[in-house]
Amino acid sequence: MSSESKRAPRSRMTGTQRREQLLDVSRRLFAEKGFDTTSVEEIASRAGVSKPVVYEHFGGKEGVYAVVVDREIQALTGALTGALEAGGHPKVMVERSALALLSYIEASEDGFRILVRDSPVAQATGTFSSLIGDVATQVEHLLGNQFKKQGLDPRTAPIYAQMLVGMVALTGQWWLDARSPKKQEVAAHLVNLAWNGLSAIERRPSLDPDGERHARRSSRSVDDE
């Protein structure tokens, strides 16, 4: 009997297994090349199947992309929501949120690359900017309560929420490629800027084009030493 006839037949994938394989392959391609330059032909080729198999499972490139994005959004939203809903001191929540985003990037680099790319097929509720906006809305309520306790105008909370969340998100995009220093150190610096900035927040901030207020503060600091 020839070696060919003795070779065990290759097991066929179930429909669920094939779907997951196609999603894994597509996820890597979208992260590497983006949506526009990824083709159904390339997805099929890397998965070792014919193009009709991809169409059968997802209806085309747009369909598989939508599933990939939806899964990543759920994963990141879950991580950030968990950090915020755990409660505690506001500074601790800022720390947890920064670490949650950086941990997601660390564990799901391809997924984060896909989320931060612009895509013509992304829905209004399925873009990175809309996701960050949802997180900022949650932070807005937390800040509003803290502002009331500190005698600050809670109506400005949405502005500060967008700034805080945007700062963390953009730092995450930078760290995706830099990967140095370690995520704990990056998170500590984020919290250092965010929390120390909030701790000295002014009730009625205004622009100081001539730098007079800054000069007065510096003079007082020298006198106090």
Coordinates of C-alpha atoms in Angstrom, one line a residue:
M1 CA 0.0 0.0 0.0
S2 CA 1.4 3.4 -0.9
S3 CA 2.2 6.1 1.6
E4 CA -0.5 8.2 0.0
S5 CA -3.2 5.6 0.8
K6 CA -1.9 5.2 4.3
R7 CA -2.1 8.9 5.1
A8 CA -5.0 9.8 7.4
P9 CA -7.7 11.8 5.7
R10 CA -7.7 15.5 6.6
S11 CA -10.6 16.4 8.8
R12 CA -13.0 18.9 7.5
M13 CA -13.9 22.1 9.5
T14 CA -17.4 22.5 10.8
G15 CA -19.2 25.6 9.6
T16 CA -18.5 27.3 13.0
Q17 CA -14.8 26.5 12.8
R18 CA -14.5 27.8 9.2
R19 CA -16.3 31.0 10.2
E20 CA -13.9 31.6 13.1
Q21 CA -10.9 30.8 10.8
L22 CA -12.1 33.3 8.3
L23 CA -12.5 35.9 11.0
D24 CA -9.0 35.3 12.4
V25 CA -7.5 35.6 8.9
S26 CA -9.5 38.7 8.0
R27 CA -8.6 40.4 11.3
R28 CA -4.9 40.0 10.6
L29 CA -5.3 41.3 7.1
F30 CA -7.4 44.3 8.0
A31 CA -4.8 45.2 10.7
E32 CA -1.9 44.8 8.3
K33 CA -3.4 46.5 5.2
G34 CA -6.6 48.2 6.1
F35 CA -10.1 47.7 4.7
D36 CA -9.6 49.2 1.3
T37 CA -6.5 47.2 0.2
T38 CA -7.8 43.9 1.6
S39 CA -9.6 41.7 -0.9
V40 CA -11.9 38.7 -0.7
E41 CA -9.4 36.9 -2.9
E42 CA -6.6 37.4 -0.3
I43 CA -8.8 36.4 2.6
A44 CA -9.8 33.2 0.8
S45 CA -6.2 32.5 -0.3
R46 CA -4.8 32.8 3.3
A47 CA -7.6 30.7 4.6
G48 CA -7.0 28.0 2.0
V49 CA -10.5 28.2 0.6
S50 CA -12.3 29.4 -2.5
K51 CA -13.9 32.9 -2.7
P52 CA -17.5 31.5 -2.6
V53 CA -16.8 30.2 0.9
V54 CA -16.1 33.7 2.1
Y55 CA -19.3 34.9 0.4
E56 CA -21.3 32.1 1.9
H57 CA -20.4 32.9 5.5
F58 CA -20.3 36.7 5.3
G59 CA -21.7 38.0 2.0
G60 CA -18.5 39.7 1.2
K61 CA -15.7 41.8 2.6
E62 CA -18.0 44.3 4.2
G63 CA -19.8 41.5 6.1
V64 CA -16.6 40.0 7.6
Y65 CA -15.3 43.5 8.5
A66 CA -18.4 44.4 10.3
V67 CA -18.2 41.3 12.5
V68 CA -14.5 41.9 13.2
V69 CA -15.1 45.5 14.3
D70 CA -18.2 44.6 16.4
R71 CA -16.2 42.0 18.3
E72 CA -13.4 44.5 19.0
I73 CA -15.8 47.2 20.1
Q74 CA -17.5 44.8 22.5
A75 CA -14.1 43.8 24.0
L76 CA -12.9 47.3 24.5
T77 CA -16.2 48.6 25.7
G78 CA -16.4 45.8 28.2
A79 CA -12.9 46.6 29.6
L80 CA -13.5 50.3 29.9
T81 CA -17.0 50.0 31.3
G82 CA -15.8 47.5 33.9
A83 CA -13.1 50.0 35.0
L84 CA -15.6 52.8 35.4
E85 CA -18.5 50.8 37.0
A86 CA -16.2 49.3 39.7
G87 CA -16.6 52.7 41.5
G88 CA -14.2 54.1 44.1
H89 CA -12.2 57.3 44.3
P90 CA -12.2 59.2 41.0
K91 CA -8.4 59.0 40.8
V92 CA -8.5 55.3 41.1
M93 CA -11.1 55.1 38.3
V94 CA -8.8 57.2 36.0
E95 CA -6.0 54.8 36.8
R96 CA -8.1 51.7 36.1
S97 CA -9.5 53.2 32.8
A98 CA -6.0 54.1 31.5
L99 CA -4.7 50.6 32.4
A100 CA -7.8 49.0 30.9
L101 CA -7.2 50.7 27.5
L102 CA -3.4 49.9 27.5
S103 CA -4.1 46.3 28.5
Y104 CA -6.5 45.9 25.7
I105 CA -3.9 47.3 23.2
E106 CA -1.3 44.9 24.6
A107 CA -3.6 41.9 24.3
S108 CA -5.3 42.8 21.0
E109 CA -2.9 44.8 18.9
D110 CA -4.5 43.8 15.6
G111 CA -8.0 44.7 17.0
F112 CA -6.9 48.2 18.1
R113 CA -5.2 48.9 14.8
I114 CA -8.5 48.1 13.0
L115 CA -10.6 50.3 15.4
V116 CA -8.4 53.3 14.9
R117 CA -8.5 53.1 11.1
D118 CA -11.2 55.0 9.2
S119 CA -13.4 52.8 7.1
P120 CA -16.2 53.6 4.6
V121 CA -18.3 50.7 5.9
A122 CA -18.2 51.5 9.6
Q123 CA -21.5 52.5 11.0
A124 CA -22.0 55.6 13.1
T125 CA -22.1 53.4 16.2
G126 CA -19.2 51.3 15.1
T127 CA -16.3 53.7 14.9
F128 CA -13.5 54.4 17.4
S129 CA -14.5 58.0 17.8
S130 CA -18.1 57.0 18.6
L131 CA -16.8 54.4 21.1
I132 CA -14.6 57.0 22.8
G133 CA -17.6 59.3 22.8
D134 CA -19.7 56.7 24.7
V135 CA -16.9 56.3 27.3
A136 CA -16.7 60.1 27.6
T137 CA -20.4 60.2 28.4
Q138 CA -19.9 57.8 31.3
V139 CA -17.0 59.9 32.6
E140 CA -19.1 63.0 32.2
H141 CA -21.5 61.9 34.9
L142 CA -18.7 61.0 37.3
L143 CA -17.0 64.3 36.8
G144 CA -20.3 66.2 37.1
N145 CA -20.8 64.8 40.6
Q146 CA -17.3 65.6 41.6
F147 CA -17.6 69.1 40.3
K148 CA -20.7 69.7 42.4
K149 CA -18.9 68.6 45.5
Q150 CA -16.0 70.9 44.7
G151 CA -18.2 73.9 44.0
L152 CA -17.4 73.9 40.3
D153 CA -19.9 74.3 37.4
P154 CA -21.1 70.8 36.5
R155 CA -22.2 72.1 33.1
T156 CA -18.5 72.1 32.1
A157 CA -18.1 68.4 32.9
P158 CA -18.7 67.2 29.2
I159 CA -15.7 69.4 28.1
Y160 CA -13.4 67.9 30.7
A161 CA -14.7 64.3 30.0
Q162 CA -13.9 64.6 26.3
M163 CA -10.4 66.0 27.1
L164 CA -9.6 63.2 29.6
V165 CA -10.8 60.4 27.5
G166 CA -9.2 61.8 24.3
M167 CA -5.9 62.2 26.1
V168 CA -6.0 58.5 27.2
A169 CA -7.1 57.3 23.7
L170 CA -4.5 59.3 21.8
T171 CA -1.8 58.2 24.2
G172 CA -2.9 54.6 23.6
Q173 CA -2.6 55.1 19.8
W174 CA 1.0 56.4 20.3
W175 CA 1.9 53.5 22.7
L176 CA 0.6 51.0 20.1
D177 CA 3.8 51.5 18.1
A178 CA 6.1 52.9 20.7
R179 CA 5.5 50.1 23.4
S180 CA 7.9 51.9 25.7
P181 CA 7.9 52.5 28.6
K182 CA 5.8 49.7 30.1
K183 CA 2.0 50.2 30.3
Q184 CA 2.0 50.8 34.1
E185 CA 4.5 53.7 33.7
V186 CA 2.5 55.2 30.8
A187 CA -0.7 54.9 32.9
A188 CA 1.0 56.5 35.9
H189 CA 2.1 59.5 33.7
L190 CA -1.4 59.8 32.3
V191 CA -2.9 59.9 35.8
N192 CA -0.2 62.3 36.9
L193 CA -1.2 64.9 34.3
A194 CA -5.0 64.3 34.5
W195 CA -5.4 64.1 38.2
N196 CA -2.9 66.9 39.2
G197 CA -4.5 69.1 36.6
L198 CA -7.9 68.5 38.0
S199 CA -6.8 68.9 41.6
A200 CA -5.8 72.5 40.8
I201 CA -8.7 73.3 38.5
E202 CA -10.0 76.9 38.5
R203 CA -13.6 77.8 38.9
R204 CA -13.6 80.4 36.1
P205 CA -10.6 79.7 33.8
S206 CA -9.7 82.3 31.2
L207 CA -7.0 82.8 28.7
D208 CA -4.0 84.8 29.8
P209 CA -2.2 85.9 26.5
D210 CA 0.3 88.1 28.3
G211 CA 1.3 85.4 30.9
E212 CA 0.7 87.8 33.8
R213 CA -1.2 85.3 36.0
H214 CA 1.5 82.7 35.4
A215 CA 4.2 85.2 36.3
R216 CA 2.4 86.1 39.5
R217 CA 2.0 82.4 40.4
S218 CA 5.7 81.8 39.8
S219 CA 6.6 84.8 42.0
R220 CA 4.4 83.6 44.8
S221 CA 6.0 80.1 44.5
V222 CA 9.5 81.6 44.9
D223 CA 8.5 83.7 47.8
D224 CA 7.0 80.7 49.6
E225 CA 10.2 78.7 49.4

